[in-house]
Coordinates of C-alpha atoms and ligand atoms in Angstrom, one line a residue:
M625 CA 0.0 0.0 0.0
F626 CA 3.0 2.3 0.3
P627 CA 5.0 3.8 -2.6
V628 CA 8.4 2.2 -3.1
Y629 CA 11.4 4.6 -3.0
P630 CA 14.2 2.9 -4.9
D631 CA 16.9 5.0 -3.1
L632 CA 15.9 3.4 0.2
K633 CA 17.1 0.0 -1.0
N634 CA 20.1 -1.2 1.0
K635 CA 20.0 2.0 3.2
H636 CA 20.7 1.4 6.8
V637 CA 17.8 2.7 9.0
L638 CA 18.1 2.7 12.8
I639 CA 14.9 3.0 14.7
T640 CA 14.5 3.4 18.5
G641 CA 11.5 1.7 20.0
G642 CA 11.2 -0.4 16.8
S643 CA 9.5 -3.4 18.5
N644 CA 5.9 -2.0 19.1
G645 CA 3.4 0.6 18.1
I646 CA 4.6 3.2 15.6
G647 CA 8.1 1.8 15.8
E648 CA 7.0 -1.7 14.8
A649 CA 5.2 -0.3 11.7
L650 CA 8.3 1.7 10.9
T651 CA 10.5 -1.5 11.1
R652 CA 8.2 -3.5 8.9
T653 CA 7.7 -0.7 6.4
F654 CA 11.4 0.1 5.9
A655 CA 12.2 -3.6 5.7
Q656 CA 9.7 -3.8 2.9
Q657 CA 11.7 -1.1 1.1
A658 CA 14.6 -3.5 1.2
S659 CA 16.4 -1.2 3.7
E660 CA 18.6 -2.9 6.4
V661 CA 16.9 -2.0 9.6
T662 CA 18.4 -1.9 13.1
I663 CA 16.1 -1.6 16.1
L664 CA 17.0 -0.6 19.7
D665 CA 14.3 -1.7 22.1
L666 CA 13.8 -3.2 25.6
D667 CA 11.4 -5.7 24.1
K668 CA 13.9 -8.1 22.5
D669 CA 11.4 -11.0 22.0
K670 CA 9.1 -8.9 20.0
G671 CA 12.0 -7.4 18.0
L672 CA 13.2 -10.9 17.2
K673 CA 9.8 -12.0 16.1
I674 CA 9.6 -9.0 13.7
A675 CA 13.1 -9.8 12.5
K676 CA 12.0 -13.4 11.8
D677 CA 8.9 -12.3 9.9
C678 CA 11.1 -9.9 7.8
E679 CA 13.7 -12.6 7.1
N680 CA 11.0 -14.7 5.5
L681 CA 10.5 -11.8 3.1
N682 CA 14.3 -11.6 2.5
C683 CA 14.7 -8.4 4.6
K684 CA 17.3 -7.9 7.3
V685 CA 16.4 -6.6 10.7
N686 CA 19.1 -6.4 13.4
V687 CA 17.8 -6.3 17.0
Y688 CA 19.7 -4.7 19.9
S689 CA 18.2 -4.9 23.4
V690 CA 18.9 -1.8 25.4
D691 CA 17.4 0.5 28.0
L692 CA 17.4 3.8 26.1
T693 CA 17.2 5.7 29.4
N694 CA 20.6 4.4 30.5
T695 CA 23.0 6.6 28.6
S696 CA 26.2 4.5 29.2
E697 CA 24.4 1.3 28.1
L698 CA 23.0 3.2 25.1
T699 CA 26.4 4.6 24.1
K700 CA 28.0 1.2 24.5
T701 CA 25.3 -0.4 22.2
L702 CA 25.7 2.3 19.6
N703 CA 29.5 1.7 19.5
L704 CA 28.8 -2.0 19.0
I705 CA 26.3 -1.2 16.2
K706 CA 29.0 0.9 14.6
Q707 CA 31.3 -2.1 14.6
E708 CA 28.8 -4.7 13.5
T709 CA 26.6 -2.9 10.9
P710 CA 27.0 -0.4 8.0
I711 CA 27.0 3.4 8.7
V712 CA 23.5 4.6 9.5
D713 CA 21.9 6.5 6.7
V714 CA 18.5 7.2 8.3
L715 CA 18.1 7.6 12.0
I716 CA 14.6 7.6 13.4
N717 CA 14.4 8.6 17.1
N718 CA 11.0 7.3 18.0
A719 CA 10.7 5.7 21.4
G720 CA 8.7 7.7 24.0
Y721 CA 6.1 7.5 26.7
D722 CA 3.1 9.7 27.4
P723 CA 2.1 9.7 31.1
R724 CA -0.7 11.8 32.5
Y725 CA -0.5 13.8 35.7
P726 CA -2.9 16.4 37.3
L727 CA -1.2 19.8 37.2
L728 CA 2.5 19.3 38.2
E729 CA 1.9 16.5 40.6
M730 CA 4.9 14.4 39.7
S731 CA 8.3 14.0 41.3
E732 CA 11.5 15.4 39.9
E733 CA 12.6 11.8 39.4
E734 CA 9.6 11.1 37.2
W735 CA 10.1 14.4 35.3
N736 CA 13.8 13.6 34.7
H737 CA 13.2 10.0 33.7
L738 CA 10.6 11.1 31.1
F739 CA 13.2 13.5 29.7
Q740 CA 15.8 10.7 29.6
L741 CA 13.5 8.6 27.4
N742 CA 11.7 11.3 25.3
V743 CA 14.6 13.7 24.8
V744 CA 18.0 12.6 26.1
H745 CA 18.3 9.4 24.1
Y746 CA 17.4 11.4 20.9
F747 CA 20.4 13.7 21.7
I748 CA 22.7 10.7 22.5
T749 CA 21.9 8.8 19.3
C750 CA 22.5 12.0 17.2
R751 CA 25.7 12.8 18.9
E752 CA 27.1 9.3 18.5
L753 CA 26.0 8.6 14.9
L754 CA 26.4 12.1 13.3
P755 CA 30.2 11.9 12.8
D756 CA 29.9 8.8 10.6
M757 CA 26.9 10.3 8.7
I758 CA 29.0 13.4 8.0
K759 CA 31.9 11.2 6.8
A760 CA 29.4 9.2 4.6
G761 CA 28.3 12.5 2.9
G762 CA 24.8 12.9 4.4
G763 CA 21.7 11.3 5.8
S764 CA 18.3 11.9 7.2
I765 CA 17.3 12.2 10.8
I766 CA 13.6 12.0 11.7
M767 CA 12.3 12.4 15.3
T768 CA 8.8 11.6 16.6
S769 CA 7.3 14.6 18.3
S770 CA 3.5 15.0 18.9
H771 CA 0.5 17.2 17.9
V772 CA 0.1 17.6 21.7
F773 CA 2.6 20.5 21.3
W774 CA -0.2 22.5 19.6
I775 CA -3.2 21.0 21.6
A776 CA -1.5 21.5 24.9
K777 CA -3.5 19.0 26.9
P778 CA -3.7 20.0 30.5
D779 CA -2.8 16.6 32.0
M780 CA 0.3 16.2 29.8
I781 CA 2.5 19.1 30.8
A782 CA 5.7 17.1 31.2
Y783 CA 5.1 15.1 28.0
N784 CA 4.4 18.3 26.0
T785 CA 7.6 19.8 27.3
T786 CA 9.6 16.9 26.0
K787 CA 7.9 17.0 22.6
A788 CA 8.6 20.7 22.4
A789 CA 12.2 20.0 23.2
V790 CA 12.3 17.6 20.3
I791 CA 11.1 20.3 17.9
G792 CA 13.8 22.6 19.2
L793 CA 16.5 19.9 18.8
V794 CA 15.2 19.3 15.2
R795 CA 15.3 22.9 14.2
S796 CA 18.8 23.8 15.6
L797 CA 20.4 20.5 14.5
A798 CA 19.0 20.9 11.0
T799 CA 20.5 24.4 10.8
A800 CA 23.9 23.1 12.1
A801 CA 24.1 19.9 10.1
G802 CA 22.6 21.1 6.7
K803 CA 26.0 21.9 5.3
H804 CA 26.9 18.2 5.6
H805 CA 23.8 17.2 3.6
I806 CA 22.2 15.9 6.8
R807 CA 18.5 16.7 7.0
V808 CA 16.6 16.8 10.3
N809 CA 12.8 16.8 10.5
A810 CA 10.1 15.7 12.9
V811 CA 6.8 13.9 12.5
A812 CA 4.1 15.0 15.0
P813 CA 1.4 12.3 15.1
G814 CA -2.1 12.7 16.3
W815 CA -3.9 10.1 18.5
I816 CA -2.7 6.8 17.0
M817 CA -4.5 3.7 18.0
T818 CA -1.6 1.5 18.9
E819 CA -1.9 -1.5 21.2
R820 CA -0.6 0.4 24.2
Q821 CA -2.9 3.4 23.6
L822 CA -5.9 1.1 23.4
E823 CA -4.8 -0.7 26.6
Q824 CA -3.9 2.4 28.6
W825 CA -5.8 5.5 27.5
V826 CA -8.5 5.0 24.8
T827 CA -12.1 4.9 25.9
P828 CA -14.9 4.5 23.3
E829 CA -16.2 8.0 24.2
A830 CA -12.8 9.8 23.8
K831 CA -12.1 7.9 20.6
Q832 CA -15.5 8.8 19.1
K833 CA -15.1 12.5 20.1
T834 CA -11.5 12.7 18.7
I835 CA -12.4 11.1 15.3
N836 CA -15.8 12.7 14.7
E837 CA -15.6 16.1 16.5
L838 CA -12.0 17.1 17.0
Q839 CA -10.3 15.9 13.8
S840 CA -11.3 17.6 10.5
I841 CA -11.1 14.2 8.8
P842 CA -13.2 11.5 10.5
L843 CA -10.6 8.8 10.2
E844 CA -9.3 6.4 12.8
L845 CA -5.5 6.9 12.9
T846 CA -3.3 3.8 13.0
P847 CA 0.5 3.7 12.5
D848 CA -0.1 3.1 8.8
E849 CA -1.4 6.6 8.5
L850 CA 2.1 7.9 9.4
M851 CA 4.3 5.6 7.3
G852 CA 4.1 7.6 4.0
T853 CA 5.4 10.7 5.8
Y854 CA 8.4 8.9 7.4
L855 CA 9.3 7.2 4.1
F856 CA 9.1 10.5 2.3
L857 CA 11.3 12.3 4.8
A858 CA 13.8 9.4 4.7
S859 CA 14.0 9.3 0.9
E860 CA 15.8 11.5 -1.6
S861 CA 12.4 12.8 -2.7
S862 CA 12.5 15.2 0.2
R863 CA 16.2 16.1 -0.3
A864 CA 15.4 19.9 -0.1
I865 CA 13.3 19.6 3.1
T866 CA 14.8 20.1 6.5
R867 CA 14.0 21.7 9.9
Q868 CA 10.3 20.9 9.4
T869 CA 7.7 19.3 11.7
I870 CA 4.9 17.5 9.7
V871 CA 1.7 17.1 11.7
V872 CA -0.2 13.9 10.8
D873 CA -3.4 14.1 12.9
G874 CA -6.4 14.2 10.5
G875 CA -6.5 18.0 10.9
Y876 CA -7.0 18.2 14.7
A877 CA -4.2 20.6 15.8
Q878 CA -4.3 24.2 14.7
S879 CA -0.6 23.9 13.8
Ligands
LIG921 N1 0.5 6.6 19.9 C1 0.2 7.8 19.8 O1 -1.0 8.2 19.9 C2 1.3 8.9 19.7 C3 0.9 10.2 19.4 C4 1.9 11.2 19.3 C5 3.2 10.8 19.4 N2 3.5 9.6 19.8 C6 5.0 9.3 20.0 O2 5.3 8.2 19.1 C7 6.4 7.5 19.7 C8 6.0 6.0 19.7 O3 4.9 5.9 20.5 P1 4.0 4.5 20.4 O4 2.6 4.9 20.8 O5 4.2 3.8 19.2 O6 4.7 3.8 21.7 P2 4.6 2.2 22.1 O7 4.6 2.2 23.6 O8 3.6 1.5 21.4 O9 6.0 1.7 21.7 C9 7.2 2.2 22.2 C10 8.3 1.3 22.0 O10 9.5 1.8 22.7 C11 10.1 0.8 23.6 N3 10.6 1.5 24.8 C12 10.0 2.2 25.7 N4 10.8 2.6 26.7 C13 12.0 2.1 26.4 C14 13.3 2.1 27.0 N5 13.5 2.7 28.1 N6 14.3 1.5 26.4 C15 14.1 0.8 25.2 N7 12.9 0.7 24.6 C16 11.9 1.4 25.1 C17 8.9 -0.1 23.9 O11 9.4 -1.4 24.3 C18 8.1 -0.1 22.6 O12 8.6 -1.1 21.8 C19 6.6 8.1 21.1 O13 7.7 9.0 21.0 C20 5.3 8.8 21.3 O14 5.4 9.8 22.3 C21 2.6 8.6 19.9

């Protein structure tokens, strides 16, 4: 169902949080483009299952189990990846979590831990992989933000702060890395009906209201609705596009 971008064939695509939800769809979608995909995720079993499925389609998926909030473990794993796999052409910083709290009723530890996952690992992967991308002559970095930045939901203050930080990182890094032909963009999804969202947050009333009243387009959003945007931003078709955040939310946010 997705267009094929011939330039993505044999490209090395690294995806954080590639075992479930939006990340799983990204892993399967890029593997179908015949890219070599490497995923970093705590859920190793699920990652290996996806890798097996992809192997049956002659696609290569490498799985590295790592806690992305542990910077030394993450740095060590990235160094191993640099030794064991080709230079990363496309980096997709995607893993994240979206807790709800009334007002600011959360501890400093909870606040910092959320930043560690939703922001700090994005910085660490860029810092560690950028030098080789520069040597290779270019690449595409895509980060997952959220339309919550525009909606500013009252019970998601910390989450929204992390997603705003991602947009800041994208904009400044894009300016700095452009001369090396490295493009940096963000995708800001709307409410995507992943397995975890359905388990943790979705109620029939909230879902109905979002789709039929808050979105301009009455469409249930699944990870598939995002894939065309990630593929486009990874491919040479978007070679003149950088520093952008593309909102994919059925026309909910007034971005
Ligand atoms: N689902 C939505 O409605 C939605 C909307 C807007 C933005 N987003 C953003 O999209 C991204 C993906 O969200 P999702 O809904 O697909 O999430 P998900 O929970 O379905 O998947 C997240 C993946 O990241 C992995 N992960 C989480 N913490 C980890 C850690 N410490 N170390 C290693 N791996 C870890 C999990 O194992 C899982 O495979 C997040 O950044 C999220 O904020 C999601």
